[in-house]
Short mmCIF file of N, CA and C in Angstrom, two decimals:
data_model
loop_
_atom_site.label_atom_id
_atom_site.label_comp_id
_atom_site.label_asym_id
_atom_site.label_seq_id
_atom_site.Cartn_x
_atom_site.Cartn_y
_atom_site.Cartn_z
N LYS A 1 -19.68 -20.21 -15.87
CA LYS A 1 -20.30 -18.84 -15.92
C LYS A 1 -20.33 -18.40 -14.37
N CYS A 2 -20.11 -19.24 -13.55
CA CYS A 2 -19.99 -18.83 -11.97
C CYS A 2 -18.52 -18.19 -12.08
N VAL A 3 -17.61 -18.91 -12.14
CA VAL A 3 -16.31 -18.52 -12.12
C VAL A 3 -15.92 -17.35 -12.99
N ARG A 4 -16.70 -16.93 -14.11
CA ARG A 4 -16.45 -15.78 -14.73
C ARG A 4 -16.84 -14.45 -13.84
N GLU A 5 -18.18 -14.87 -13.31
CA GLU A 5 -18.85 -14.10 -12.68
C GLU A 5 -17.87 -13.77 -11.46
N ASN A 6 -17.34 -14.45 -10.27
CA ASN A 6 -16.85 -14.36 -9.48
C ASN A 6 -15.65 -13.58 -9.95
N ALA A 7 -14.96 -13.55 -10.80
CA ALA A 7 -14.02 -13.14 -11.40
C ALA A 7 -14.12 -11.65 -11.47
N ALA A 8 -14.97 -11.18 -12.55
CA ALA A 8 -15.56 -10.13 -13.09
C ALA A 8 -16.00 -9.27 -11.80
N GLU A 9 -16.49 -9.94 -10.54
CA GLU A 9 -16.93 -8.78 -9.46
C GLU A 9 -15.95 -9.05 -8.76
N ARG A 10 -14.83 -9.70 -8.29
CA ARG A 10 -13.28 -9.66 -7.72
C ARG A 10 -12.73 -8.40 -8.21
N SER A 11 -12.58 -8.53 -9.34
CA SER A 11 -12.06 -7.44 -10.19
C SER A 11 -12.42 -5.72 -9.80
N PHE A 12 -13.72 -5.91 -10.33
CA PHE A 12 -14.63 -4.53 -9.86
C PHE A 12 -14.37 -4.38 -8.10
N LEU A 13 -14.44 -5.23 -7.30
CA LEU A 13 -14.20 -4.67 -6.06
C LEU A 13 -13.14 -4.38 -5.85
N ALA A 14 -11.76 -5.23 -6.22
CA ALA A 14 -10.53 -4.44 -5.96
C ALA A 14 -10.43 -3.40 -6.57
N ARG A 15 -10.94 -2.99 -7.82
CA ARG A 15 -10.97 -1.53 -8.33
C ARG A 15 -11.49 -0.31 -7.63
N GLU A 16 -12.95 -1.07 -6.98
CA GLU A 16 -13.17 0.39 -6.44
C GLU A 16 -12.52 0.61 -4.98
N LEU A 17 -12.05 -0.75 -4.41
CA LEU A 17 -11.52 -0.29 -3.32
C LEU A 17 -10.32 0.28 -3.31
N GLU A 18 -9.43 0.25 -4.33
CA GLU A 18 -8.17 0.69 -4.99
C GLU A 18 -8.50 2.13 -4.91
N GLY A 19 -9.50 2.75 -5.54
CA GLY A 19 -9.86 4.07 -5.61
C GLY A 19 -10.05 4.84 -4.44
N ARG A 20 -10.34 4.21 -3.43
CA ARG A 20 -10.75 4.36 -1.95
C ARG A 20 -9.39 4.14 -1.19
N GLY A 21 -8.12 3.87 -1.72
CA GLY A 21 -6.89 3.78 -1.21
C GLY A 21 -6.82 2.43 -0.05
N ILE A 22 -7.67 1.05 -0.73
CA ILE A 22 -7.46 0.23 0.21
C ILE A 22 -6.93 -0.70 -1.14
N PHE A 23 -5.92 -1.42 -1.15
CA PHE A 23 -5.65 -2.14 -1.56
C PHE A 23 -5.29 -3.50 -1.25
N SER A 24 -5.70 -4.34 -2.36
CA SER A 24 -6.07 -6.07 -2.26
C SER A 24 -4.77 -6.97 -2.63
N VAL A 25 -4.62 -7.90 -2.20
CA VAL A 25 -3.56 -8.78 -2.71
C VAL A 25 -4.23 -9.73 -3.72
N PRO A 26 -3.33 -9.51 -5.12
CA PRO A 26 -3.92 -10.22 -6.22
C PRO A 26 -3.97 -11.70 -5.74
N SER A 27 -4.96 -12.22 -6.41
CA SER A 27 -5.70 -13.57 -6.23
C SER A 27 -6.86 -13.90 -7.42
N GLU A 28 -6.83 -15.39 -7.78
CA GLU A 28 -7.39 -16.22 -8.56
C GLU A 28 -8.76 -16.74 -7.56
N ALA A 29 -8.58 -16.40 -6.21
CA ALA A 29 -9.68 -17.00 -5.42
C ALA A 29 -11.04 -16.48 -5.55
N ASN A 30 -11.95 -17.16 -4.38
CA ASN A 30 -13.03 -16.29 -4.86
C ASN A 30 -13.55 -15.37 -3.62
N PHE A 31 -12.23 -14.66 -2.84
CA PHE A 31 -12.38 -13.82 -2.09
C PHE A 31 -11.32 -12.57 -2.30
N VAL A 32 -11.55 -11.74 -1.44
CA VAL A 32 -10.63 -10.51 -1.68
C VAL A 32 -10.05 -10.65 -0.32
N LEU A 33 -8.64 -10.62 -0.14
CA LEU A 33 -7.81 -10.20 0.65
C LEU A 33 -7.22 -8.74 0.74
N LEU A 34 -7.42 -8.33 2.27
CA LEU A 34 -7.09 -6.98 2.25
C LEU A 34 -6.35 -6.60 3.62
N ASP A 35 -5.18 -5.84 3.21
CA ASP A 35 -4.53 -5.63 4.73
C ASP A 35 -4.70 -4.00 4.63
N LEU A 36 -5.72 -4.03 5.75
CA LEU A 36 -5.97 -2.20 5.83
C LEU A 36 -5.40 -1.35 7.03
N GLY A 37 -4.38 -2.18 7.73
CA GLY A 37 -3.00 -1.90 8.26
C GLY A 37 -3.54 -0.98 9.68
N LEU A 38 -4.89 -2.13 10.04
CA LEU A 38 -5.21 -2.08 11.52
C LEU A 38 -5.38 -3.74 11.65
N PRO A 39 -5.42 -3.48 13.20
CA PRO A 39 -5.54 -5.19 13.69
C PRO A 39 -6.98 -5.65 13.14
N ALA A 40 -6.84 -6.96 12.53
CA ALA A 40 -7.71 -7.60 11.96
C ALA A 40 -8.91 -7.96 12.79
N GLU A 41 -8.61 -8.22 13.96
CA GLU A 41 -9.67 -8.46 15.23
C GLU A 41 -10.73 -7.13 15.11
N ASP A 42 -9.75 -5.88 15.30
CA ASP A 42 -10.70 -4.58 15.48
C ASP A 42 -11.85 -4.77 14.27
N ILE A 43 -11.24 -5.02 12.95
CA ILE A 43 -12.12 -4.69 11.84
C ILE A 43 -13.04 -5.70 11.99
N PHE A 44 -12.78 -7.12 12.15
CA PHE A 44 -13.93 -7.99 12.56
C PHE A 44 -15.06 -7.61 13.38
N SER A 45 -14.96 -7.07 14.35
CA SER A 45 -15.85 -6.39 15.40
C SER A 45 -16.49 -5.39 14.99
N ARG A 46 -16.03 -4.60 14.55
CA ARG A 46 -16.51 -3.45 14.09
C ARG A 46 -17.62 -3.75 12.70
N LEU A 47 -17.16 -4.53 11.86
CA LEU A 47 -18.18 -5.07 10.60
C LEU A 47 -19.07 -6.07 11.38
N MET A 48 -18.76 -6.61 12.13
CA MET A 48 -20.12 -7.39 12.79
C MET A 48 -21.06 -6.89 13.15
N GLN A 49 -20.69 -5.76 13.95
CA GLN A 49 -21.45 -4.88 14.48
C GLN A 49 -22.62 -4.35 13.39
N LYS A 50 -22.44 -4.25 12.08
CA LYS A 50 -22.95 -3.60 11.16
C LYS A 50 -23.54 -4.70 10.53
N GLY A 51 -23.30 -5.63 10.86
CA GLY A 51 -23.98 -7.16 9.94
C GLY A 51 -23.26 -7.55 8.68
N VAL A 52 -21.88 -6.95 8.47
CA VAL A 52 -20.94 -7.25 7.73
C VAL A 52 -20.09 -8.54 8.22
N ILE A 53 -20.18 -9.72 7.63
CA ILE A 53 -19.34 -10.61 8.04
C ILE A 53 -18.27 -10.95 6.84
N ILE A 54 -16.81 -10.82 7.77
CA ILE A 54 -15.55 -11.35 7.17
C ILE A 54 -14.86 -12.33 8.03
N ARG A 55 -13.84 -12.73 7.40
CA ARG A 55 -13.00 -13.97 7.86
C ARG A 55 -11.51 -12.92 8.06
N PRO A 56 -11.42 -12.93 9.27
CA PRO A 56 -9.68 -12.31 9.61
C PRO A 56 -8.74 -13.29 9.25
N MET A 57 -7.76 -13.09 8.29
CA MET A 57 -6.97 -14.23 7.77
C MET A 57 -5.78 -14.01 8.83
N HIS A 58 -5.59 -13.19 9.63
CA HIS A 58 -4.24 -12.81 10.28
C HIS A 58 -3.50 -14.03 10.59
N ALA A 59 -4.07 -15.05 11.06
CA ALA A 59 -3.81 -16.18 11.87
C ALA A 59 -2.95 -17.04 10.71
N ALA A 60 -3.85 -16.91 9.40
CA ALA A 60 -3.55 -18.02 8.19
C ALA A 60 -2.41 -17.51 7.84
N VAL A 61 -2.17 -16.26 7.44
CA VAL A 61 -0.86 -15.45 6.93
C VAL A 61 0.22 -15.05 7.75
N GLY A 62 -0.16 -14.90 9.27
CA GLY A 62 1.00 -14.86 10.35
C GLY A 62 1.05 -13.01 10.43
N ARG A 63 0.09 -12.20 9.71
CA ARG A 63 0.25 -10.82 9.80
C ARG A 63 -0.88 -10.48 10.40
N ARG A 64 -0.88 -9.55 11.75
CA ARG A 64 -2.35 -9.06 12.83
C ARG A 64 -2.99 -8.19 11.54
N THR A 65 -2.42 -7.72 10.66
CA THR A 65 -3.57 -6.68 9.83
C THR A 65 -4.51 -7.46 8.31
N LEU A 66 -4.21 -8.51 8.44
CA LEU A 66 -5.32 -8.70 7.48
C LEU A 66 -6.43 -9.61 7.75
N ALA A 67 -7.32 -8.75 6.75
CA ALA A 67 -8.65 -9.40 6.96
C ALA A 67 -9.53 -9.81 5.33
#
């Protein structure tokens, strides 16, 4: 049940973000990977100030803009 719910919510989030011009990397994982075109460190800091926790993935994938 949780796997289905995660997949449905991930798809919903990806569609909603795409409607706002933010595209995600297709995935079957339990997270959404975004390339926002801005340095991941900056996005991380801004969202943390608003209480939103993300994991910058730039080091794992070798691109500075992935969050």
